[in-house]
Amino acid sequence: MPLLFVKGDITKIKADAIVNAANNSLLGGGGVDGAIHRAAGPELLAECRTLHGCETGEAKITGGYRLPCKYVIHTVGPVYRGGNHGEPELLRSCYVKSLELAAENQCESVAFPAISTGVYGYPKEEAAEIAASAAREFLETHEMTVLFVYYNGAETSGRRELSEYIRKHWYEPSKYNMYTVREETAEPEAVAEEAEDAKPPVQDSLSAEKRREKEARKGVTGLFKKRKLTFESEAAGSDAAVCNRVSERRDAYAGAAASCQAMQAAASKPMGAHPDFRGMLDESFSQMLLRKIDESGMTDSECYHRANIDRKLFSKIRSDALYRPSKPTAIAFAVALQLPPAEAEEMLKKAGYAFSQSSLFDVIIRFFIERQEYDILKINEELFRYDQPLLGA
Ligand code: AR6
């Protein structure tokens, strides 16, 4: 049931069915249509001839021939003429009819290109919204994996506020320089030494011997510093290493702070007033998730659908109180439950994670949670645009 985004060429996708953005004749053309016919071979055209065309907004199915899929579903998107000529309904219908055909043919996975957004000129952002909402609605009642294949990754144009937010909040690892690294790692002696070095020289008052001694010391210090700088610039060069170190430390602090708070809370309770020690045990991720689902009034399936998580994974989490989900899965549930920022952070902490400013993924998620925007498909579209892991399965 998940909805996924992939970059690439749809003719290479190994799904049960791929969808072709065809024209009314179904006899091939340019764009994705041309690419599909070229990759499938002439047998596809021969079968298409037997179908006698297709109406706009409808879909027809053929074999996949030399493609790595069982079927090709041909659908004809509307030509965009300003949006007031039934284009949204027709485009939606392309997705719905194609999905229905896939289900009738027992497909477990189906891949779509961005129909009508090429030669037919449909604005990419609007087309992406229609595609996502049609697929989402369909997936509420069907178990299927739907892939949206973006050919050059530019089928949607992205949110300007998000890019501004990222610029402001992302502690971009590649921008780490030795000074920022140093802030993280500086030891008091190093700082003192630097301050000492910055003082103007007072050589006049030194004897020749003392001067020699000082020079020698400076030499050693210089050497030491050089080595230190080398180490630092190496660390700065290895973005991932620096990033990991910093976020590990932040995670550790977050963990320590949480335990501290828990201890303080436990200590502030009067002795003997709480004989039930279960209250003092930490609630696990799975327990918190189930509690939050109950509190929200959602059913389990509503929740995992909204989280873009499949039923099997949800059952695993449900039946194992100590299950430790991946960070994207934990966040997917926080988003599905529409948790405000503090609770989302708490849920993440239960799974052993914390938000970090040095992670682009985290910054994007925070952008949406702070604005209380919980549409997982929109979040995934942006994550996808920035080459980040997607939420859910
Ligand atoms: N894989 C995935 N997506 C692709 C590929 C590919 N190999 N090639 C192009 N796209 P278009 P339309 C994307 O023009 O607008 C044909 O001639 C492309 O970037 O193929 O529905 C038909 O015969 C774009 O976002 O289809 C019709 O006459 C999207 O696929 C007419 O074009 C759709 O672009 C249909 O026009």
CSV table of C-alpha atoms and ligand atoms in Angstrom, one decimal:
chain,number,residue,atom,x,y,z
A,1,MET,CA,0.0,0.0,0.0
A,2,PRO,CA,2.8,2.5,0.2
A,3,LEU,CA,3.2,5.4,-2.2
A,4,LEU,CA,6.8,5.9,-3.3
A,5,PHE,CA,8.7,8.4,-5.4
A,6,VAL,CA,11.6,7.3,-7.6
A,7,LYS,CA,13.9,9.2,-9.9
A,8,GLY,CA,14.7,7.5,-13.2
A,9,ASP,CA,13.6,6.0,-16.4
A,10,ILE,CA,10.2,4.2,-16.1
A,11,THR,CA,11.2,1.6,-18.7
A,12,LYS,CA,13.8,0.2,-16.2
A,13,ILE,CA,11.3,-0.2,-13.3
A,14,LYS,CA,10.5,-3.7,-12.2
A,15,ALA,CA,6.9,-3.2,-11.2
A,16,ASP,CA,4.0,-5.5,-12.2
A,17,ALA,CA,2.7,-2.7,-14.4
A,18,ILE,CA,4.0,0.6,-15.7
A,19,VAL,CA,1.7,3.3,-17.0
A,20,ASN,CA,2.3,4.9,-20.4
A,21,ALA,CA,1.3,8.6,-21.0
A,22,ALA,CA,-0.1,7.8,-24.5
A,23,ASN,CA,-2.2,9.7,-27.0
A,24,ASN,CA,-5.7,8.8,-28.3
A,25,SER,CA,-4.3,6.6,-31.1
A,26,LEU,CA,-2.3,4.4,-28.8
A,27,LEU,CA,0.1,4.0,-31.7
A,28,GLY,CA,3.2,5.5,-30.0
A,29,GLY,CA,4.7,9.0,-30.0
A,30,GLY,CA,7.4,10.9,-28.3
A,31,GLY,CA,8.4,11.4,-24.6
A,32,VAL,CA,7.7,8.5,-22.3
A,33,ASP,CA,5.4,6.9,-24.8
A,34,GLY,CA,8.3,6.7,-27.3
A,35,ALA,CA,10.7,5.4,-24.7
A,36,ILE,CA,8.2,2.6,-23.6
A,37,HIS,CA,7.6,1.5,-27.2
A,38,ARG,CA,11.3,1.5,-28.0
A,39,ALA,CA,12.1,-0.6,-24.9
A,40,ALA,CA,9.2,-3.0,-25.3
A,41,GLY,CA,9.8,-3.8,-29.0
A,42,PRO,CA,7.4,-3.9,-32.0
A,43,GLU,CA,5.2,-6.5,-30.4
A,44,LEU,CA,3.8,-3.8,-28.1
A,45,LEU,CA,2.7,-1.7,-31.1
A,46,ALA,CA,1.2,-4.7,-32.7
A,47,GLU,CA,-1.0,-5.3,-29.6
A,48,CYS,CA,-1.8,-1.6,-29.4
A,49,ARG,CA,-3.2,-1.7,-32.9
A,50,THR,CA,-5.8,-4.2,-31.8
A,51,LEU,CA,-7.1,-1.8,-29.1
A,52,HIS,CA,-8.5,0.8,-31.5
A,53,GLY,CA,-7.4,3.9,-29.6
A,54,CYS,CA,-8.4,5.2,-26.2
A,55,GLU,CA,-10.5,8.2,-24.9
A,56,THR,CA,-8.8,10.9,-22.9
A,57,GLY,CA,-9.1,10.0,-19.2
A,58,GLU,CA,-9.5,6.3,-19.9
A,59,ALA,CA,-6.9,3.4,-19.7
A,60,LYS,CA,-6.2,0.2,-21.6
A,61,ILE,CA,-3.8,-2.7,-20.8
A,62,THR,CA,-1.3,-4.7,-22.8
A,63,GLY,CA,1.6,-7.0,-22.2
A,64,GLY,CA,5.0,-5.7,-21.3
A,65,TYR,CA,7.0,-7.7,-23.9
A,66,ARG,CA,10.7,-6.8,-23.6
A,67,LEU,CA,10.1,-4.5,-20.6
A,68,PRO,CA,10.9,-5.7,-17.1
A,69,CYS,CA,7.2,-5.5,-16.2
A,70,LYS,CA,4.2,-7.8,-16.9
A,71,TYR,CA,1.9,-5.1,-18.2
A,72,VAL,CA,1.8,-1.7,-19.7
A,73,ILE,CA,-1.3,0.4,-18.9
A,74,HIS,CA,-1.9,3.0,-21.5
A,75,THR,CA,-3.7,6.1,-20.5
A,76,VAL,CA,-4.4,9.4,-22.3
A,77,GLY,CA,-3.9,12.5,-20.2
A,78,PRO,CA,-5.6,15.8,-21.1
A,79,VAL,CA,-3.8,18.5,-23.1
A,80,TYR,CA,-3.6,21.5,-20.7
A,81,ARG,CA,-5.6,24.5,-22.0
A,82,GLY,CA,-5.7,26.8,-19.0
A,83,GLY,CA,-7.3,24.4,-16.5
A,84,ASN,CA,-11.0,25.2,-17.2
A,85,HIS,CA,-11.7,22.5,-19.7
A,86,GLY,CA,-12.1,19.6,-17.4
A,87,GLU,CA,-8.4,19.0,-17.2
A,88,PRO,CA,-8.2,18.2,-13.4
A,89,GLU,CA,-11.0,15.7,-13.6
A,90,LEU,CA,-9.6,14.0,-16.7
A,91,LEU,CA,-6.1,13.8,-15.2
A,92,ARG,CA,-7.5,12.3,-12.0
A,93,SER,CA,-9.5,9.9,-14.1
A,94,CYS,CA,-6.2,8.7,-15.8
A,95,TYR,CA,-4.8,7.7,-12.4
A,96,VAL,CA,-8.0,6.2,-11.1
A,97,LYS,CA,-8.7,4.1,-14.2
A,98,SER,CA,-5.1,3.0,-14.4
A,99,LEU,CA,-5.1,1.9,-10.8
A,100,GLU,CA,-8.4,0.1,-11.2
A,101,LEU,CA,-7.0,-1.8,-14.2
A,102,ALA,CA,-3.9,-2.7,-12.3
A,103,ALA,CA,-6.0,-4.1,-9.4
A,104,GLU,CA,-8.2,-6.0,-11.8
A,105,ASN,CA,-5.1,-7.7,-13.2
A,106,GLN,CA,-3.8,-8.6,-9.7
A,107,CYS,CA,-0.9,-6.2,-9.9
A,108,GLU,CA,0.9,-5.6,-6.6
A,109,SER,CA,2.9,-2.7,-7.9
A,110,VAL,CA,2.4,-0.1,-10.5
A,111,ALA,CA,4.6,2.7,-11.7
A,112,PHE,CA,3.4,6.0,-13.1
A,113,PRO,CA,5.2,8.8,-15.0
A,114,ALA,CA,3.9,12.3,-14.5
A,115,ILE,CA,1.1,12.1,-17.0
A,116,SER,CA,0.4,15.2,-19.1
A,117,THR,CA,3.3,17.2,-17.7
A,118,GLY,CA,5.5,16.9,-20.8
A,119,VAL,CA,4.2,17.7,-24.3
A,120,TYR,CA,0.6,18.1,-23.0
A,121,GLY,CA,1.8,21.0,-20.8
A,122,TYR,CA,0.0,20.3,-17.5
A,123,PRO,CA,1.6,22.5,-14.7
A,124,LYS,CA,3.8,20.0,-12.8
A,125,GLU,CA,2.9,21.1,-9.2
A,126,GLU,CA,-0.8,20.9,-9.8
A,127,ALA,CA,-0.5,17.6,-11.7
A,128,ALA,CA,1.6,16.1,-8.8
A,129,GLU,CA,-1.2,17.0,-6.3
A,130,ILE,CA,-3.9,15.4,-8.4
A,131,ALA,CA,-1.7,12.3,-8.9
A,132,ALA,CA,-1.0,12.0,-5.2
A,133,SER,CA,-4.5,12.5,-4.0
A,134,ALA,CA,-5.9,10.0,-6.5
A,135,ALA,CA,-3.4,7.4,-5.4
A,136,ARG,CA,-3.9,8.1,-1.8
A,137,GLU,CA,-7.6,7.6,-2.0
A,138,PHE,CA,-7.2,4.4,-4.0
A,139,LEU,CA,-4.7,3.1,-1.4
A,140,GLU,CA,-7.1,3.5,1.4
A,141,THR,CA,-9.0,0.5,0.1
A,142,HIS,CA,-6.3,-1.5,-1.9
A,143,GLU,CA,-3.0,-3.2,-1.0
A,144,MET,CA,-0.7,-2.1,-3.7
A,145,THR,CA,2.6,-0.3,-4.1
A,146,VAL,CA,2.4,2.8,-6.2
A,147,LEU,CA,5.5,4.4,-7.5
A,148,PHE,CA,5.7,7.8,-9.0
A,149,VAL,CA,8.7,7.9,-11.4
A,150,TYR,CA,10.2,11.3,-11.9
A,151,TYR,CA,12.4,11.4,-14.9
A,152,ASN,CA,14.6,14.3,-14.2
A,153,GLY,CA,13.5,15.0,-10.6
A,154,ALA,CA,12.0,18.4,-11.7
A,155,GLU,CA,8.3,17.3,-12.2
A,156,THR,CA,7.5,19.4,-9.1
A,157,SER,CA,9.0,22.8,-8.5
A,158,GLY,CA,9.3,22.8,-4.7
A,159,ARG,CA,8.4,25.3,-1.9
A,160,ARG,CA,10.3,28.5,-1.7
A,161,GLU,CA,9.6,28.9,2.1
A,162,LEU,CA,11.2,25.5,2.7
A,163,SER,CA,14.4,26.4,0.8
A,164,GLU,CA,14.6,29.6,2.9
A,165,TYR,CA,14.0,27.6,6.1
A,166,ILE,CA,16.7,25.2,5.2
A,167,ARG,CA,19.1,28.0,4.4
A,168,LYS,CA,18.4,29.4,7.9
A,169,HIS,CA,18.3,26.3,10.0
A,170,TRP,CA,20.4,23.7,8.4
A,171,TYR,CA,23.9,23.5,9.9
A,172,GLU,CA,25.2,22.2,6.6
A,173,PRO,CA,28.1,19.8,7.1
A,174,SER,CA,29.9,21.0,4.0
A,175,LYS,CA,30.0,24.5,5.5
A,176,TYR,CA,31.8,23.2,8.5
A,177,ASN,CA,35.1,24.9,8.7
A,178,MET,CA,37.8,24.4,11.2
A,179,TYR,CA,36.5,27.1,13.4
A,180,THR,CA,33.1,25.6,13.8
A,181,VAL,CA,34.6,22.2,14.3
A,182,ARG,CA,36.9,23.7,16.8
A,183,GLU,CA,34.0,25.2,18.7
A,184,GLU,CA,32.7,21.7,19.2
A,185,THR,CA,36.0,20.2,20.1
A,186,ALA,CA,38.0,23.1,21.6
A,187,GLU,CA,39.7,22.4,24.9
A,188,PRO,CA,40.3,25.2,27.4
A,189,GLU,CA,44.1,24.9,27.0
A,190,ALA,CA,43.9,25.3,23.3
A,191,VAL,CA,41.8,28.4,23.6
A,192,ALA,CA,44.2,29.9,26.2
A,193,GLU,CA,47.2,29.0,24.1
A,194,GLU,CA,45.6,30.8,21.1
A,195,ALA,CA,44.9,33.9,23.2
A,196,GLU,CA,48.4,33.9,24.5
A,197,ASP,CA,49.8,33.7,20.9
A,198,ALA,CA,47.6,36.6,19.8
A,199,LYS,CA,49.3,38.9,22.3
A,200,PRO,CA,51.9,41.3,20.8
A,201,PRO,CA,55.5,40.1,21.2
A,202,VAL,CA,57.5,41.6,24.1
A,203,GLN,CA,60.9,40.5,22.9
A,204,ASP,CA,62.7,43.6,23.9
A,205,SER,CA,62.4,42.8,27.6
A,206,LEU,CA,63.7,39.2,27.1
A,207,SER,CA,67.2,38.1,27.4
A,208,ALA,CA,68.7,36.3,24.4
A,209,GLU,CA,68.5,33.0,26.2
A,210,LYS,CA,64.9,33.5,27.1
A,211,ARG,CA,64.2,34.5,23.5
A,212,ARG,CA,65.8,31.3,22.2
A,213,GLU,CA,63.7,29.3,24.7
A,214,LYS,CA,60.6,31.1,23.6
A,215,GLU,CA,61.4,30.5,19.9
A,216,ALA,CA,61.9,26.8,20.6
A,217,ARG,CA,58.6,26.6,22.5
A,218,LYS,CA,56.9,28.5,19.7
A,219,GLY,CA,58.3,26.0,17.2
A,220,VAL,CA,56.9,23.1,19.2
A,221,THR,CA,53.6,24.9,19.7
A,222,GLY,CA,53.5,25.8,16.0
A,223,LEU,CA,54.1,22.1,15.1
A,224,PHE,CA,51.5,21.0,17.5
A,225,LYS,CA,49.0,23.6,16.1
A,226,LYS,CA,49.8,22.6,12.6
A,227,ARG,CA,49.1,19.0,13.4
A,228,LYS,CA,45.9,20.0,15.1
A,229,LEU,CA,44.8,22.1,12.2
A,230,THR,CA,45.6,19.3,9.8
A,231,PHE,CA,43.4,17.0,11.9
A,232,GLU,CA,40.7,19.6,12.0
A,233,SER,CA,40.6,20.2,8.3
A,234,GLU,CA,40.6,16.5,7.7
A,235,ALA,CA,37.6,16.2,10.0
A,236,ALA,CA,36.0,19.1,8.3
A,237,GLY,CA,36.6,17.4,5.0
A,238,SER,CA,34.9,14.3,6.1
A,239,ASP,CA,31.4,15.8,6.4
A,240,ALA,CA,29.7,12.6,7.4
A,241,ALA,CA,32.2,11.9,10.1
A,242,VAL,CA,31.9,15.4,11.6
A,243,CYS,CA,28.2,15.3,11.2
A,244,ASN,CA,27.9,12.0,12.9
A,245,ARG,CA,30.1,13.0,15.8
A,246,VAL,CA,28.1,16.2,16.4
A,247,SER,CA,24.7,14.5,16.1
A,248,GLU,CA,25.9,11.6,18.3
A,249,ARG,CA,26.9,14.0,20.9
A,250,ARG,CA,23.6,15.8,20.6
A,251,ASP,CA,21.7,12.6,20.8
A,252,ALA,CA,23.7,11.6,23.9
A,253,TYR,CA,22.9,14.9,25.5
A,254,ALA,CA,19.3,14.6,24.6
A,255,GLY,CA,19.3,11.1,26.1
A,256,ALA,CA,21.1,12.2,29.3
A,257,ALA,CA,18.7,15.1,29.7
A,258,ALA,CA,15.7,12.8,29.3
A,259,SER,CA,17.0,10.4,32.0
A,260,CYS,CA,17.8,13.3,34.2
A,261,GLN,CA,14.3,14.6,33.9
A,262,ALA,CA,12.8,11.2,34.5
A,263,MET,CA,15.0,10.8,37.6
A,264,GLN,CA,14.0,14.3,38.9
A,265,ALA,CA,10.3,13.5,38.3
A,266,ALA,CA,10.7,10.2,40.1
A,267,ALA,CA,12.6,11.8,43.0
A,268,SER,CA,10.1,14.6,43.4
A,269,LYS,CA,7.3,12.1,44.1
A,270,PRO,CA,6.7,11.5,47.9
A,271,MET,CA,8.1,8.2,49.1
A,272,GLY,CA,5.4,5.6,49.4
A,273,ALA,CA,2.8,7.6,47.6
A,274,HIS,CA,3.3,5.6,44.4
A,275,PRO,CA,3.6,2.0,45.2
A,276,ASP,CA,2.9,1.1,41.6
A,277,PHE,CA,6.4,1.2,40.1
A,278,ARG,CA,5.2,0.5,36.6
A,279,GLY,CA,4.4,4.2,36.3
A,280,MET,CA,8.1,4.9,36.7
A,281,LEU,CA,9.2,2.6,33.9
A,282,ASP,CA,9.6,4.4,30.6
A,283,GLU,CA,6.9,3.8,28.0
A,284,SER,CA,8.3,2.3,24.9
A,285,PHE,CA,7.9,3.6,21.4
A,286,SER,CA,5.3,1.0,20.6
A,287,GLN,CA,3.4,1.6,23.7
A,288,MET,CA,3.4,5.3,23.1
A,289,LEU,CA,2.3,4.8,19.5
A,290,LEU,CA,-0.7,2.6,20.5
A,291,ARG,CA,-1.7,5.0,23.3
A,292,LYS,CA,-1.6,8.0,20.9
A,293,ILE,CA,-3.6,6.1,18.3
A,294,ASP,CA,-6.3,5.4,20.9
A,295,GLU,CA,-6.2,9.0,22.1
A,296,SER,CA,-6.6,10.3,18.5
A,297,GLY,CA,-9.7,8.2,17.9
A,298,MET,CA,-8.1,6.8,14.7
A,299,THR,CA,-8.2,3.2,13.9
A,300,ASP,CA,-4.9,1.3,13.5
A,301,SER,CA,-5.4,1.0,9.8
A,302,GLU,CA,-6.2,4.7,9.4
A,303,CYS,CA,-3.0,5.5,11.2
A,304,TYR,CA,-0.7,3.2,9.3
A,305,HIS,CA,-2.2,4.3,6.0
A,306,ARG,CA,-1.6,7.9,6.9
A,307,ALA,CA,1.9,7.0,7.9
A,308,ASN,CA,2.5,5.4,4.5
A,309,ILE,CA,3.5,2.2,6.4
A,310,ASP,CA,2.4,-1.2,5.3
A,311,ARG,CA,0.3,-3.5,7.5
A,312,LYS,CA,3.0,-6.1,8.1
A,313,LEU,CA,5.4,-3.6,9.6
A,314,PHE,CA,2.7,-2.1,11.7
A,315,SER,CA,1.7,-5.5,13.1
A,316,LYS,CA,5.4,-6.1,14.0
A,317,ILE,CA,5.5,-2.9,15.9
A,318,ARG,CA,2.2,-3.6,17.5
A,319,SER,CA,3.2,-7.0,18.8
A,320,ASP,CA,6.6,-6.1,20.0
A,321,ALA,CA,6.6,-3.6,22.8
A,322,LEU,CA,10.3,-3.1,22.5
A,323,TYR,CA,10.4,-2.7,18.7
A,324,ARG,CA,12.9,-0.1,17.6
A,325,PRO,CA,11.8,1.5,14.3
A,326,SER,CA,14.0,3.4,11.9
A,327,LYS,CA,14.0,7.2,12.2
A,328,PRO,CA,11.8,7.7,9.1
A,329,THR,CA,9.3,5.2,10.4
A,330,ALA,CA,9.1,6.8,13.8
A,331,ILE,CA,8.6,10.2,12.2
A,332,ALA,CA,6.0,8.8,9.8
A,333,PHE,CA,3.9,7.9,12.8
A,334,ALA,CA,4.4,11.2,14.5
A,335,VAL,CA,3.2,12.9,11.3
A,336,ALA,CA,0.3,10.5,10.9
A,337,LEU,CA,-0.8,11.2,14.4
A,338,GLN,CA,-0.4,15.0,13.8
A,339,LEU,CA,1.7,15.4,16.9
A,340,PRO,CA,2.7,18.9,17.8
A,341,PRO,CA,6.5,19.5,17.8
A,342,ALA,CA,7.2,18.7,21.4
A,343,GLU,CA,5.2,15.4,21.3
A,344,ALA,CA,6.8,14.5,18.0
A,345,GLU,CA,10.2,14.9,19.6
A,346,GLU,CA,9.1,12.8,22.5
A,347,MET,CA,8.0,10.0,20.2
A,348,LEU,CA,11.3,10.2,18.4
A,349,LYS,CA,13.2,10.0,21.6
A,350,LYS,CA,11.3,6.8,22.6
A,351,ALA,CA,12.7,5.3,19.4
A,352,GLY,CA,16.2,6.5,20.4
A,353,TYR,CA,16.5,9.4,18.1
A,354,ALA,CA,16.6,13.2,18.3
A,355,PHE,CA,16.2,16.0,15.7
A,356,SER,CA,19.5,17.5,14.7
A,357,GLN,CA,20.3,20.7,12.9
A,358,SER,CA,23.1,19.1,11.0
A,359,SER,CA,20.7,16.6,9.3
A,360,LEU,CA,18.9,18.0,6.2
A,361,PHE,CA,16.3,15.3,6.6
A,362,ASP,CA,15.5,16.5,10.2
A,363,VAL,CA,15.4,20.1,9.2
A,364,ILE,CA,12.8,19.4,6.4
A,365,ILE,CA,10.7,17.4,8.8
A,366,ARG,CA,10.8,20.1,11.4
A,367,PHE,CA,9.7,22.6,8.8
A,368,PHE,CA,6.5,20.7,8.3
A,369,ILE,CA,5.9,19.8,12.0
A,370,GLU,CA,6.4,23.4,13.1
A,371,ARG,CA,3.8,24.5,10.6
A,372,GLN,CA,1.6,21.5,11.7
A,373,GLU,CA,1.4,20.4,8.1
A,374,TYR,CA,1.0,16.7,8.2
A,375,ASP,CA,0.4,15.6,4.6
A,376,ILE,CA,3.0,12.8,4.4
A,377,LEU,CA,2.9,12.8,0.6
A,378,LYS,CA,3.8,16.5,0.4
A,379,ILE,CA,6.6,15.9,3.0
A,380,ASN,CA,7.9,13.0,0.9
A,381,GLU,CA,7.8,15.1,-2.3
A,382,GLU,CA,10.1,17.6,-0.6
A,383,LEU,CA,12.3,14.9,0.9
A,384,PHE,CA,12.6,13.3,-2.5
A,385,ARG,CA,13.5,16.6,-4.1
A,386,TYR,CA,16.4,17.0,-1.6
A,387,ASP,CA,17.5,13.3,-2.1
A,388,GLN,CA,16.5,12.4,1.5
A,389,PRO,CA,15.0,9.1,2.7
A,390,LEU,CA,11.2,9.1,2.5
A,391,LEU,CA,8.8,8.6,5.4
A,392,GLY,CA,7.1,5.3,5.7
A,393,ALA,CA,7.8,2.1,4.0
B,1,AR6,N1,10.6,7.7,-17.7
B,1,AR6,C1,9.8,8.4,-16.8
B,1,AR6,N2,9.3,9.6,-17.2
B,1,AR6,C2,9.6,10.1,-18.4
B,1,AR6,C3,10.4,9.4,-19.3
B,1,AR6,C4,10.9,8.1,-18.9
B,1,AR6,N3,11.6,7.4,-19.7
B,1,AR6,N4,10.4,10.2,-20.5
B,1,AR6,C5,9.7,11.3,-20.2
B,1,AR6,N5,9.2,11.3,-19.0
B,1,AR6,P1,5.3,13.2,-22.0
B,1,AR6,P2,2.4,13.9,-21.9
B,1,AR6,C6,8.4,12.2,-18.3
B,1,AR6,O1,5.5,14.3,-23.0
B,1,AR6,O2,2.7,15.2,-21.4
B,1,AR6,C7,3.7,11.6,-26.4
B,1,AR6,O3,4.2,12.0,-27.6
B,1,AR6,C8,8.5,13.7,-18.8
B,1,AR6,O4,9.6,14.3,-18.1
B,1,AR6,O5,5.9,11.9,-22.4
B,1,AR6,O6,1.4,13.1,-21.2
B,1,AR6,C9,2.4,10.9,-26.4
B,1,AR6,O7,2.3,10.0,-27.6
B,1,AR6,C10,7.2,14.2,-18.4
B,1,AR6,O8,7.2,14.7,-17.0
B,1,AR6,O9,3.7,12.9,-21.9
B,1,AR6,C11,1.4,11.9,-26.4
B,1,AR6,O10,1.2,12.5,-27.7
B,1,AR6,C12,6.2,13.0,-18.3
B,1,AR6,O11,7.0,11.9,-18.5
B,1,AR6,C13,2.0,13.0,-25.6
B,1,AR6,O12,3.4,12.8,-25.6
B,1,AR6,C14,5.2,13.1,-19.4
B,1,AR6,O13,5.7,13.6,-20.6
B,1,AR6,C15,1.6,12.9,-24.2
B,1,AR6,O14,2.1,14.0,-23.4
